């Protein structure tokens, strides 16, 4: 959990073998970075995710963290 400008963001990080929809084409060494953002008063969630080879996701981790830090409620 992380507070971002008053939004309670849930961060997700998973590593393993990505099998995709239906389990075809297994890809070991995959990493997923995700953020789940509840919208106050709307009973809705926004999901942000990126996944790919572990080394690629680690290289782009700072950009993902910057994206999450930029979340704001529109006025």
XYZ file of N, CA, C and O in Angstrom:
300
model
N 0.843 -1.178 0.000
C 0.000 0.000 0.000
C 0.884 1.236 0.000
O 1.914 1.269 0.654
N 0.444 2.244 -0.757
C 1.182 3.496 -0.818
C 0.184 4.634 -0.981
O -0.717 4.553 -1.814
N 0.338 5.671 -0.168
C -0.506 6.856 -0.301
C 0.106 7.751 -1.376
O 1.257 8.157 -1.277
N -0.670 8.026 -2.413
C -0.227 8.902 -3.491
C -1.259 10.017 -3.623
O -2.358 9.800 -4.124
N -0.926 11.169 -3.113
C -1.824 12.337 -3.170
C -3.219 12.010 -2.650
O -4.225 12.397 -3.246
N -3.282 11.256 -1.553
C -4.562 10.907 -0.949
C -5.225 9.666 -1.523
O -6.267 9.242 -1.043
N -4.638 9.072 -2.539
C -5.155 7.819 -3.113
C -4.410 6.650 -2.471
O -3.182 6.677 -2.373
N -5.140 5.627 -2.043
C -4.522 4.450 -1.431
C -4.219 3.423 -2.525
O -5.062 2.601 -2.881
N -3.031 3.490 -3.074
C -2.618 2.656 -4.203
C -2.042 1.340 -3.680
O -1.208 1.330 -2.776
N -2.504 0.234 -4.258
C -1.937 -1.078 -3.957
C -0.943 -1.416 -5.051
O -1.294 -1.433 -6.242
N 0.302 -1.660 -4.663
C 1.346 -2.027 -5.627
C 1.480 -3.542 -5.669
O 1.408 -4.212 -4.639
N 1.684 -4.051 -6.875
C 1.799 -5.493 -7.091
C 3.089 -5.765 -7.853
O 3.410 -5.064 -8.815
N 3.819 -6.787 -7.412
C 5.026 -7.210 -8.114
C 5.047 -8.734 -8.107
O 5.014 -9.351 -7.039
N 5.074 -9.324 -9.286
C 5.074 -10.777 -9.424
C 6.184 -11.211 -10.364
O 6.468 -10.524 -11.349
N 6.795 -12.346 -10.075
C 7.800 -12.935 -10.961
C 7.468 -14.402 -11.153
O 6.959 -15.056 -10.254
N 7.757 -14.897 -12.355
C 7.529 -16.314 -12.607
C 7.392 -16.592 -14.084
O 7.933 -15.878 -14.921
N 6.617 -17.624 -14.384
C 6.397 -18.035 -15.768
C 5.049 -17.512 -16.229
O 4.021 -17.826 -15.639
N 5.068 -16.694 -17.273
C 3.842 -16.150 -17.846
C 3.313 -17.150 -18.861
O 4.026 -17.564 -19.772
N 2.052 -17.545 -18.679
C 1.460 -18.505 -19.618
C 0.417 -17.874 -20.515
O -0.068 -18.513 -21.438
N 0.049 -16.643 -20.264
C -0.926 -15.976 -21.115
C -2.309 -16.583 -20.986
O -2.565 -17.470 -20.180
N -3.201 -16.087 -21.789
C -4.571 -16.580 -21.786
C -4.590 -17.984 -22.387
O -4.067 -18.207 -23.465
N -5.153 -18.922 -21.672
C -5.250 -20.288 -22.162
C -4.014 -21.129 -21.937
O -3.971 -22.288 -22.310
N -2.947 -20.549 -21.367
C -1.766 -21.318 -21.022
C -0.817 -21.608 -22.164
O 0.120 -22.369 -22.015
N -1.009 -21.008 -23.327
C -0.129 -21.276 -24.470
C 1.109 -20.390 -24.409
O 1.060 -19.250 -23.970
N 2.227 -20.917 -24.869
C 3.452 -20.134 -24.993
C 4.056 -19.685 -23.687
O 4.292 -18.503 -23.499
N 4.340 -20.611 -22.769
C 4.907 -20.273 -21.467
C 6.229 -19.524 -21.626
O 7.078 -19.894 -22.431
N 6.370 -18.436 -20.843
C 7.583 -17.618 -20.889
C 8.141 -17.480 -19.478
O 7.663 -16.663 -18.692
N 9.164 -18.293 -19.141
C 9.764 -18.166 -17.812
C 10.544 -16.856 -17.697
O 10.897 -16.239 -18.697
N 10.805 -16.427 -16.468
C 11.590 -15.222 -16.233
C 10.838 -13.938 -16.506
O 11.429 -12.925 -16.854
N 9.522 -13.971 -16.337
C 8.685 -12.795 -16.582
C 8.422 -12.065 -15.269
O 8.305 -12.681 -14.215
N 8.345 -10.742 -15.351
C 8.046 -9.924 -14.172
C 6.874 -9.005 -14.501
O 6.789 -8.469 -15.606
N 5.961 -8.836 -13.533
C 4.824 -7.943 -13.668
C 4.913 -6.877 -12.586
O 5.173 -7.193 -11.422
N 4.730 -5.626 -12.988
C 4.598 -4.510 -12.056
C 3.194 -3.969 -12.229
O 2.751 -3.734 -13.360
N 2.488 -3.773 -11.132
C 1.117 -3.300 -11.234
C 0.761 -2.328 -10.130
O 1.417 -2.263 -9.091
N -0.287 -1.550 -10.394
C -0.832 -0.622 -9.411
C -2.351 -0.665 -9.524
O -2.889 -0.634 -10.630
N -3.012 -0.762 -8.389
C -4.470 -0.777 -8.328
C -4.895 0.478 -7.569
O -4.468 0.708 -6.437
N -5.734 1.282 -8.222
C -6.124 2.578 -7.663
C -7.633 2.636 -7.497
O -8.371 2.612 -8.480
N -8.131 2.694 -6.245
C -9.577 2.869 -6.040
C -9.965 4.325 -6.290
O -9.271 5.244 -5.875
N -11.065 4.520 -6.985
C -11.563 5.875 -7.228
C -12.550 6.240 -6.126
O -13.588 5.592 -5.989
N -12.227 7.244 -5.325
C -13.095 7.620 -4.207
C -14.513 7.951 -4.670
O -14.712 8.665 -5.642
N -15.490 7.361 -3.979
C -16.890 7.641 -4.262
C -17.448 6.993 -5.506
O -18.633 7.110 -5.784
N -16.629 6.305 -6.263
C -17.097 5.738 -7.535
C -17.255 4.219 -7.478
O -17.789 3.628 -8.395
N -16.778 3.592 -6.446
C -16.796 2.130 -6.333
C -16.213 1.479 -7.586
O -16.752 0.502 -8.109
N -15.121 2.058 -8.086
C -14.418 1.535 -9.250
C -12.928 1.479 -8.946
O -12.423 2.230 -8.111
N -12.249 0.597 -9.658
C -10.804 0.469 -9.534
C -10.166 0.706 -10.896
O -10.711 0.294 -11.926
N -9.003 1.351 -10.882
C -8.190 1.463 -12.084
C -7.008 0.524 -11.922
O -6.396 0.460 -10.849
N -6.681 -0.201 -12.975
C -5.565 -1.139 -12.956
C -4.510 -0.685 -13.957
O -4.821 -0.442 -15.122
N -3.280 -0.572 -13.500
C -2.141 -0.263 -14.359
C -1.185 -1.439 -14.241
O -0.877 -1.871 -13.132
N -0.702 -1.944 -15.371
C 0.256 -3.049 -15.285
C 1.176 -3.036 -16.485
O 0.847 -2.533 -17.562
N 2.338 -3.574 -16.245
C 3.304 -3.799 -17.302
C 3.996 -5.107 -17.006
O 4.255 -5.433 -15.850
N 4.262 -5.887 -18.040
C 4.987 -7.129 -17.812
C 5.885 -7.427 -19.000
O 5.668 -6.944 -20.105
N 6.919 -8.199 -18.722
C 7.878 -8.566 -19.748
C 9.034 -9.296 -19.104
O 8.958 -9.693 -17.931
N 10.116 -9.458 -19.840
C 11.285 -10.118 -19.260
C 11.743 -9.370 -17.996
O 11.686 -8.135 -17.931
N 12.183 -10.140 -17.014
C 12.558 -9.566 -15.722
C 13.555 -8.420 -15.870
O 13.373 -7.349 -15.289
N 14.590 -8.594 -16.678
C 15.612 -7.557 -16.833
C 15.016 -6.280 -17.430
O 15.368 -5.171 -17.025
N 14.106 -6.422 -18.366
C 13.459 -5.262 -18.983
C 12.615 -4.514 -17.967
O 12.666 -3.273 -17.878
N 11.841 -5.252 -17.178
C 10.971 -4.612 -16.191
C 11.783 -3.934 -15.089
O 11.412 -2.879 -14.608
N 12.901 -4.529 -14.716
C 13.750 -3.897 -13.706
C 14.370 -2.618 -14.254
O 14.512 -1.634 -13.532
N 14.719 -2.611 -15.535
C 15.289 -1.415 -16.156
C 14.256 -0.283 -16.182
O 14.592 0.880 -16.011
N 12.986 -0.630 -16.420
C 11.933 0.378 -16.528
C 11.189 0.629 -15.212
O 10.262 1.420 -15.162
N 11.619 -0.011 -14.147
C 10.991 0.171 -12.834
C 10.934 1.632 -12.394
O 9.896 2.099 -11.923
N 12.031 2.414 -12.537
C 11.947 3.826 -12.141
C 10.858 4.589 -12.899
O 10.175 5.436 -12.315
N 10.653 4.300 -14.167
C 9.606 4.966 -14.946
C 8.221 4.560 -14.441
O 7.314 5.396 -14.354
N 8.054 3.276 -14.085
C 6.771 2.822 -13.541
C 6.504 3.510 -12.205
O 5.397 3.995 -11.957
N 7.521 3.585 -11.348
C 7.372 4.256 -10.056
C 7.034 5.739 -10.244
O 6.230 6.299 -9.499
N 7.632 6.377 -11.253
C 7.331 7.782 -11.545
C 5.879 7.934 -12.001
O 5.194 8.886 -11.606
N 5.407 6.995 -12.828
C 4.008 7.015 -13.254
C 3.087 6.948 -12.040
O 2.167 7.761 -11.898
N 3.332 5.995 -11.149
C 2.487 5.835 -9.956
C 2.520 7.101 -9.100
O 1.482 7.557 -8.620
N 3.692 7.700 -8.950
C 3.815 8.909 -8.136
C 3.082 10.105 -8.742
O 2.819 11.080 -8.055
N 2.751 10.025 -10.032
C 2.073 11.146 -10.698
C 0.550 11.094 -10.568
O -0.123 12.031 -10.989
N 0.000 10.032 -9.988
C -1.454 9.907 -9.878
C -2.029 11.052 -9.063
O -1.533 11.394 -7.983
N -3.088 11.657 -9.577
C -3.805 12.734 -8.898
C -5.287 12.609 -9.230
O -5.654 12.133 -10.297
N -6.135 13.093 -8.345
C -7.549 13.181 -8.649
C -7.811 14.420 -9.489
O -7.254 15.494 -9.197
N -8.616 14.285 -10.516
C -8.968 15.448 -11.341
C -9.900 16.348 -10.540
O -10.726 15.873 -9.760
N -9.792 17.619 -10.759
C -10.649 18.569 -10.042
C -11.658 19.163 -10.973
O -11.554 19.245 -12.121
